[in-house]
Short mmCIF file of C-alpha atoms and ligand atoms in Angstrom, two decimals:
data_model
loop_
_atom_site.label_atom_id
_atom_site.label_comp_id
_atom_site.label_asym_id
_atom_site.label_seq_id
_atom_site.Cartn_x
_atom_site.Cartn_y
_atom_site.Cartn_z
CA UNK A 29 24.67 31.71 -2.49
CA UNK A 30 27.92 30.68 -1.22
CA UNK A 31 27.62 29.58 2.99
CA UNK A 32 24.20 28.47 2.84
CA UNK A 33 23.70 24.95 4.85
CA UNK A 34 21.96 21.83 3.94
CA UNK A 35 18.57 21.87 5.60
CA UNK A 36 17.92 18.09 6.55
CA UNK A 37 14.99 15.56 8.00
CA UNK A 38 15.93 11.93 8.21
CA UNK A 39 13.97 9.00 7.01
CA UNK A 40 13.90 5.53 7.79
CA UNK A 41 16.46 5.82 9.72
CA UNK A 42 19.34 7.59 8.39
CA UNK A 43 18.29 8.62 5.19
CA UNK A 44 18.87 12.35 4.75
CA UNK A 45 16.20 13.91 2.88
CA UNK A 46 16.16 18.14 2.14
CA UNK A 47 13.69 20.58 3.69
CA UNK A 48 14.40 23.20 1.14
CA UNK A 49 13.83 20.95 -2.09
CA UNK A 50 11.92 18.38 -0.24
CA UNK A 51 13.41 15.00 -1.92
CA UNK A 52 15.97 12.24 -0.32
CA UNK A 53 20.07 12.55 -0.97
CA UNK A 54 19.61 9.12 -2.65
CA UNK A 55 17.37 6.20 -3.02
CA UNK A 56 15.31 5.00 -0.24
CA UNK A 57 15.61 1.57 -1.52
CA UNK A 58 19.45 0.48 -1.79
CA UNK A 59 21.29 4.49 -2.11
CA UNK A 60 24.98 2.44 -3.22
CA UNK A 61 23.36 0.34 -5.87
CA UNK A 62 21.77 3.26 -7.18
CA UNK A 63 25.20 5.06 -7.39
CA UNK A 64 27.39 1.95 -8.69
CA UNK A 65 24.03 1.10 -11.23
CA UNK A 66 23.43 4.67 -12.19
CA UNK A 67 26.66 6.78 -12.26
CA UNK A 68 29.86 4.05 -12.33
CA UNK A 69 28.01 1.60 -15.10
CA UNK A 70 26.24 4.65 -16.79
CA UNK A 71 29.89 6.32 -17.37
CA UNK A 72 31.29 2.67 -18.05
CA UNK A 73 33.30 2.49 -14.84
CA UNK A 74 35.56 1.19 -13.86
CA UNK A 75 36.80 -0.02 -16.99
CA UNK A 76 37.35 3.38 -18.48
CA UNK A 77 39.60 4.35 -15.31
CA UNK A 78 42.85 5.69 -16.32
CA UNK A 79 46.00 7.59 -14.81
CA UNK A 80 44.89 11.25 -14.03
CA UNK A 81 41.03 9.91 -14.89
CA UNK A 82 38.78 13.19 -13.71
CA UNK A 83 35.32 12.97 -12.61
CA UNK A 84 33.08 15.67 -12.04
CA UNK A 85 29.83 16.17 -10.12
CA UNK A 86 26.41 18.54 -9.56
CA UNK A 87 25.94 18.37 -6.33
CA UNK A 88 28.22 16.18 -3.51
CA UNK A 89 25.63 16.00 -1.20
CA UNK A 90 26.63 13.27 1.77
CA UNK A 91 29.81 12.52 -0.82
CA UNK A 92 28.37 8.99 -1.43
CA UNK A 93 28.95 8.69 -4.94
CA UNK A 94 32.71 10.05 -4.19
CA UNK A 95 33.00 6.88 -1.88
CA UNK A 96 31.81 4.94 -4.26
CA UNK A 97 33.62 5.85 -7.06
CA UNK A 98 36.64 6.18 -4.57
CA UNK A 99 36.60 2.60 -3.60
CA UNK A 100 35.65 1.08 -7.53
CA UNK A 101 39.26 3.11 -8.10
CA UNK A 102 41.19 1.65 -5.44
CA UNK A 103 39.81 -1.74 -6.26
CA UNK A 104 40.52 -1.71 -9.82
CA UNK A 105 43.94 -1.51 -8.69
CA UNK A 106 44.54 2.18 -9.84
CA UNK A 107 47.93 3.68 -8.43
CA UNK A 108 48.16 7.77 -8.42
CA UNK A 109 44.88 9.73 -7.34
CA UNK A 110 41.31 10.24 -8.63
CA UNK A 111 40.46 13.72 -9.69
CA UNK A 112 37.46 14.66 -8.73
CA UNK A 113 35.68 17.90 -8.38
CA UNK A 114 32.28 18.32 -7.40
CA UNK A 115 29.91 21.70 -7.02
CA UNK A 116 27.46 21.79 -3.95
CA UNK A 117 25.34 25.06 -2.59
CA UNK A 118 24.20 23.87 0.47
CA UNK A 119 27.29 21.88 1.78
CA UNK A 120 26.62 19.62 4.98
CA UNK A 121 27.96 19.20 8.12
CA UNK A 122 30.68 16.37 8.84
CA UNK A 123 28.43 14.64 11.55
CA UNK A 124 25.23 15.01 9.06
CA UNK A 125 27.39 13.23 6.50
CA UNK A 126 28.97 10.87 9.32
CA UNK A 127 25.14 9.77 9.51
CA UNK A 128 24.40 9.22 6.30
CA UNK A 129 26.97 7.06 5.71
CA UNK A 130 26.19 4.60 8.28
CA UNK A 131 23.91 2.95 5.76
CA UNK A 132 26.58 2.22 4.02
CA UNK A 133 29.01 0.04 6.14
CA UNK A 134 31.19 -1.44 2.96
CA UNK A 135 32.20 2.06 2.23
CA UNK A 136 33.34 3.00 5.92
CA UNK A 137 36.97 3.10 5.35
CA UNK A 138 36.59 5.63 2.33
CA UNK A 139 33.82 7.57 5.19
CA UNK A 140 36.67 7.69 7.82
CA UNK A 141 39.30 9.41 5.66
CA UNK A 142 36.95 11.73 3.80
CA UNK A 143 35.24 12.72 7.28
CA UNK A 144 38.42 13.01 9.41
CA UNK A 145 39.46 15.54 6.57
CA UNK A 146 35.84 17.13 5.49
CA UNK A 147 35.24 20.92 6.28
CA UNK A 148 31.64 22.75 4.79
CA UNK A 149 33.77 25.42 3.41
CA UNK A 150 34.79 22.81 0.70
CA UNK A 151 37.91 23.53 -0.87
CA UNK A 152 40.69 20.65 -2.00
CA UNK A 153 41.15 17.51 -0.13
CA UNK A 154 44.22 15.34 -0.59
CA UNK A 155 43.06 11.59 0.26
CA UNK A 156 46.31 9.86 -1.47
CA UNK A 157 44.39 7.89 -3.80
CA UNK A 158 41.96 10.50 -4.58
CA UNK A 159 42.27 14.67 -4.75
CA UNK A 160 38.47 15.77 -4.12
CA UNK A 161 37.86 19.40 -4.78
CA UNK A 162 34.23 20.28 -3.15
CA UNK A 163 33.61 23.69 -4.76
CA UNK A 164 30.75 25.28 -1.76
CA UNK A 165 28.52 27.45 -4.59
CA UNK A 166 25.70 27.33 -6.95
CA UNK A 167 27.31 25.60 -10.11
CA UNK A 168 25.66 28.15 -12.13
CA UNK A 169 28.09 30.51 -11.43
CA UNK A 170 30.64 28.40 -10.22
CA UNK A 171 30.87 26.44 -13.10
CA UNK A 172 31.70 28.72 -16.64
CA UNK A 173 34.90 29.95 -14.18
CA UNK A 174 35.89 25.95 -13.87
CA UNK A 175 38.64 25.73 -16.02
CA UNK A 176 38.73 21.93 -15.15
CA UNK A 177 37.65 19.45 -17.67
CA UNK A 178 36.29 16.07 -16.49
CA UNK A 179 36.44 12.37 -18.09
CA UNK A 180 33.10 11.64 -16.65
CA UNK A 181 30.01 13.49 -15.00
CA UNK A 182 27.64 12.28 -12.28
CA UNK A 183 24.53 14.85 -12.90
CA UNK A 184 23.20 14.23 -9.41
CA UNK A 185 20.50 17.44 -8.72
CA UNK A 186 17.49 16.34 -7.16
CA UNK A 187 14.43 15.32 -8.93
CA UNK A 188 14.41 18.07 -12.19
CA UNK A 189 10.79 19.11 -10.97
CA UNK A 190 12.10 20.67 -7.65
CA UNK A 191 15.39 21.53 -8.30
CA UNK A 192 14.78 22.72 -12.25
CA UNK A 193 18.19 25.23 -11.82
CA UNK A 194 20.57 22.50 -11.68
CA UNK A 195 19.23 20.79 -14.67
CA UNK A 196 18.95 24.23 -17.18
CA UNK A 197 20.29 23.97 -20.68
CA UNK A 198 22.62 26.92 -19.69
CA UNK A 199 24.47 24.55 -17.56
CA UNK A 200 24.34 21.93 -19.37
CA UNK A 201 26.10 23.36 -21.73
CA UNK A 202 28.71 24.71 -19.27
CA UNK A 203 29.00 21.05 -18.64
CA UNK A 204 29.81 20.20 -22.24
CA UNK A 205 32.26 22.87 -22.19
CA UNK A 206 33.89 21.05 -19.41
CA UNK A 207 34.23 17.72 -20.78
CA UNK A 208 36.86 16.26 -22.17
CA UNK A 209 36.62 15.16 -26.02
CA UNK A 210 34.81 11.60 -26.01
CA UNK A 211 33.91 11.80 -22.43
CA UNK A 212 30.73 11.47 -20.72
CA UNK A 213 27.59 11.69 -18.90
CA UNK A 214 24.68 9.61 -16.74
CA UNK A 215 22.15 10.68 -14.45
CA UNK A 216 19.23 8.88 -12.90
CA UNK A 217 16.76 11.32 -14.76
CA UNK A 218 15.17 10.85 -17.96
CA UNK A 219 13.24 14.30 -17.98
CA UNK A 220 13.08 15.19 -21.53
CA UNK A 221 14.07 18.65 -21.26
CA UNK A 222 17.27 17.86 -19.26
CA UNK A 223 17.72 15.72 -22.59
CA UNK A 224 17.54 18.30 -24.74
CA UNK A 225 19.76 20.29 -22.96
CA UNK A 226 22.38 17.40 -23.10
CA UNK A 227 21.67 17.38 -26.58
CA UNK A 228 22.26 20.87 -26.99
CA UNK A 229 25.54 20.62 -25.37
CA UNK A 230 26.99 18.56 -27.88
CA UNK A 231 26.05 14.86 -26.36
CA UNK A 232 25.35 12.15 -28.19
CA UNK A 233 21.92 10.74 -25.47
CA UNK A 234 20.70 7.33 -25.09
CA UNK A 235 18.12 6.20 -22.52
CA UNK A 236 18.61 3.00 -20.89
CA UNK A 237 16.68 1.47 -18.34
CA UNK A 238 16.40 3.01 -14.55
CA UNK A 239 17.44 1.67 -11.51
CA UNK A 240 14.75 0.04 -9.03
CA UNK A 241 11.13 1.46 -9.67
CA UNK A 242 12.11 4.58 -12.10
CA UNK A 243 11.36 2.89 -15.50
CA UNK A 244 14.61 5.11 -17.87
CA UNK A 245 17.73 6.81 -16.95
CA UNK A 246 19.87 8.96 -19.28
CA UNK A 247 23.49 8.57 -20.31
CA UNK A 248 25.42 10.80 -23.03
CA UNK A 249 29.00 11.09 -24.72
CA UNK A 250 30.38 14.49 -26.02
CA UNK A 251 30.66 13.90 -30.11
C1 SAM B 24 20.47 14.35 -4.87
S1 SAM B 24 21.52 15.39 -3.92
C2 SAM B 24 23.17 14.81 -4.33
C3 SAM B 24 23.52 13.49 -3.70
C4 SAM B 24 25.01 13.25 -3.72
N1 SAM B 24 25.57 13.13 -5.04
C5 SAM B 24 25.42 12.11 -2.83
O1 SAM B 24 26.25 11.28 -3.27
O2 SAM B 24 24.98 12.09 -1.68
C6 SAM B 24 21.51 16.93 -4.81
C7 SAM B 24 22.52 17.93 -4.33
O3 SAM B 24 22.53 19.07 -5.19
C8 SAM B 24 22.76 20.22 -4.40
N2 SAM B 24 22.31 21.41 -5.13
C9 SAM B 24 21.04 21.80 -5.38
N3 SAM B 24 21.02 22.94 -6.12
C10 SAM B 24 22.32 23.26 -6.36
C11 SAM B 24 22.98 24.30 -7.08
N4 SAM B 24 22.27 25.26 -7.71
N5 SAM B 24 24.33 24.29 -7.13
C12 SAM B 24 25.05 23.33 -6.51
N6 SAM B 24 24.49 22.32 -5.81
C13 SAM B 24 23.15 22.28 -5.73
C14 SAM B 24 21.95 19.92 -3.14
O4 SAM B 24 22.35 20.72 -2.04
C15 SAM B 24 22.25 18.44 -2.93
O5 SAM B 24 23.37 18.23 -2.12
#
């Protein structure tokens, strides 16, 4: 699957949304407070940030929860660099990201330094305070030959009922595999299978309430 492209529309604006899986890169409503509520609170960021913290992703998408987590690390004062690695199929281009990001103003100094440096090919990425590794393939097979192992995961498909693949118990598992002892999980998604495949990978999974309009979310730590 490697070299595919992200097939995009825009909405409202500048709100990418995918022609292939036919669902927006993040919420129409308020896309950063979805990220901070959703992935930083739901892996109890930034408080659990720590030297050499690693966070790991399905699907980077227009890299907004990177800037987000990004910035949260520079402003809790962190010296040395964020890990993070994230797996993404259908990488997009820099000025499709560039545009995306617009909507986002407060995050434009984290935009300018990932953009200036941002190729589709993925690969590593030396920021200073962060070291982003964009891995350009289907996680399913990118994944079990990871031999990473992340603090924290952002489960970030799109909605489970159009993009079922990156949600499979299979690689949920590979997930578990590749977290650290104690460490954890949150998506937006409360679908119950994708919680049984948590489950099955060895997380301890608690529903909490969702962000905005979507009524539960889902966050888990490896027992
Ligand atoms: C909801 S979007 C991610 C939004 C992103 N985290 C952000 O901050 O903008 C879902 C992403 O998963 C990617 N994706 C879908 N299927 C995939 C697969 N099998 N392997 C890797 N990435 C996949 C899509 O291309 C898309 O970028």
């Amino acid at each position: 699957m490697q070299g595919q492209r992200a097939e995009l529309d825009w909405r409202t604006g500048d709100v990418p949304v995918s022609v292939r899986f036919d669902d927006p890169y993040f919420s129409l409503d308020d896309g950063l407070a979805e990220t901070r509520y959703v992935f930083l609170e739901g892996n109890r960021l930034p408080e659990r940030f720590a030297p050499g913290f690693h966070l790991a992703e399905l699907g980077f998408g227009t890299g907004l929860n990177f800037l987000a987590a990004w910035a949260a690390w520079e402003r809790a004062g962190m010296t040395g660099s964020l890990q993070f690695t994230s797996f993404e199929a259908f990488p997009m281009s820099r000025q499709e990201m560039a545009r995306a990001h617009k909507a986002f103003p407060e995050l434009q100094r984290w935009s300018d330094q990932l953009l200036a440096a941002w190729t589709e090919e993925g690969g590593c990425f030396d920021l200073g305070t962060a070291a982003l590794n964009v891995i350009a393939e289907d996680a399913r097979s990118a994944l079990p030959g990871w031999h990473g192992k992340a603090d924290a995961w952002f489960l970030d498909g799109f909605s489970p009922a159009k993009n079922p693949e990156l949600w499979e118990e299979a690689l949920m598992v590979d997930v578990g595999r590749h977290t650290k002892p104690g460490g954890t999980v949150a998506t937006y998604t409360a679908a119950g299978f994708v919680r049984r495949g948590l489950e099955v990978a060895g997380f301890a999974v608690e529903r909490r309430p969702g962000f905005g309009r979507k009524r539960h979310m889902t966050v888990g730590q490896l027992v």
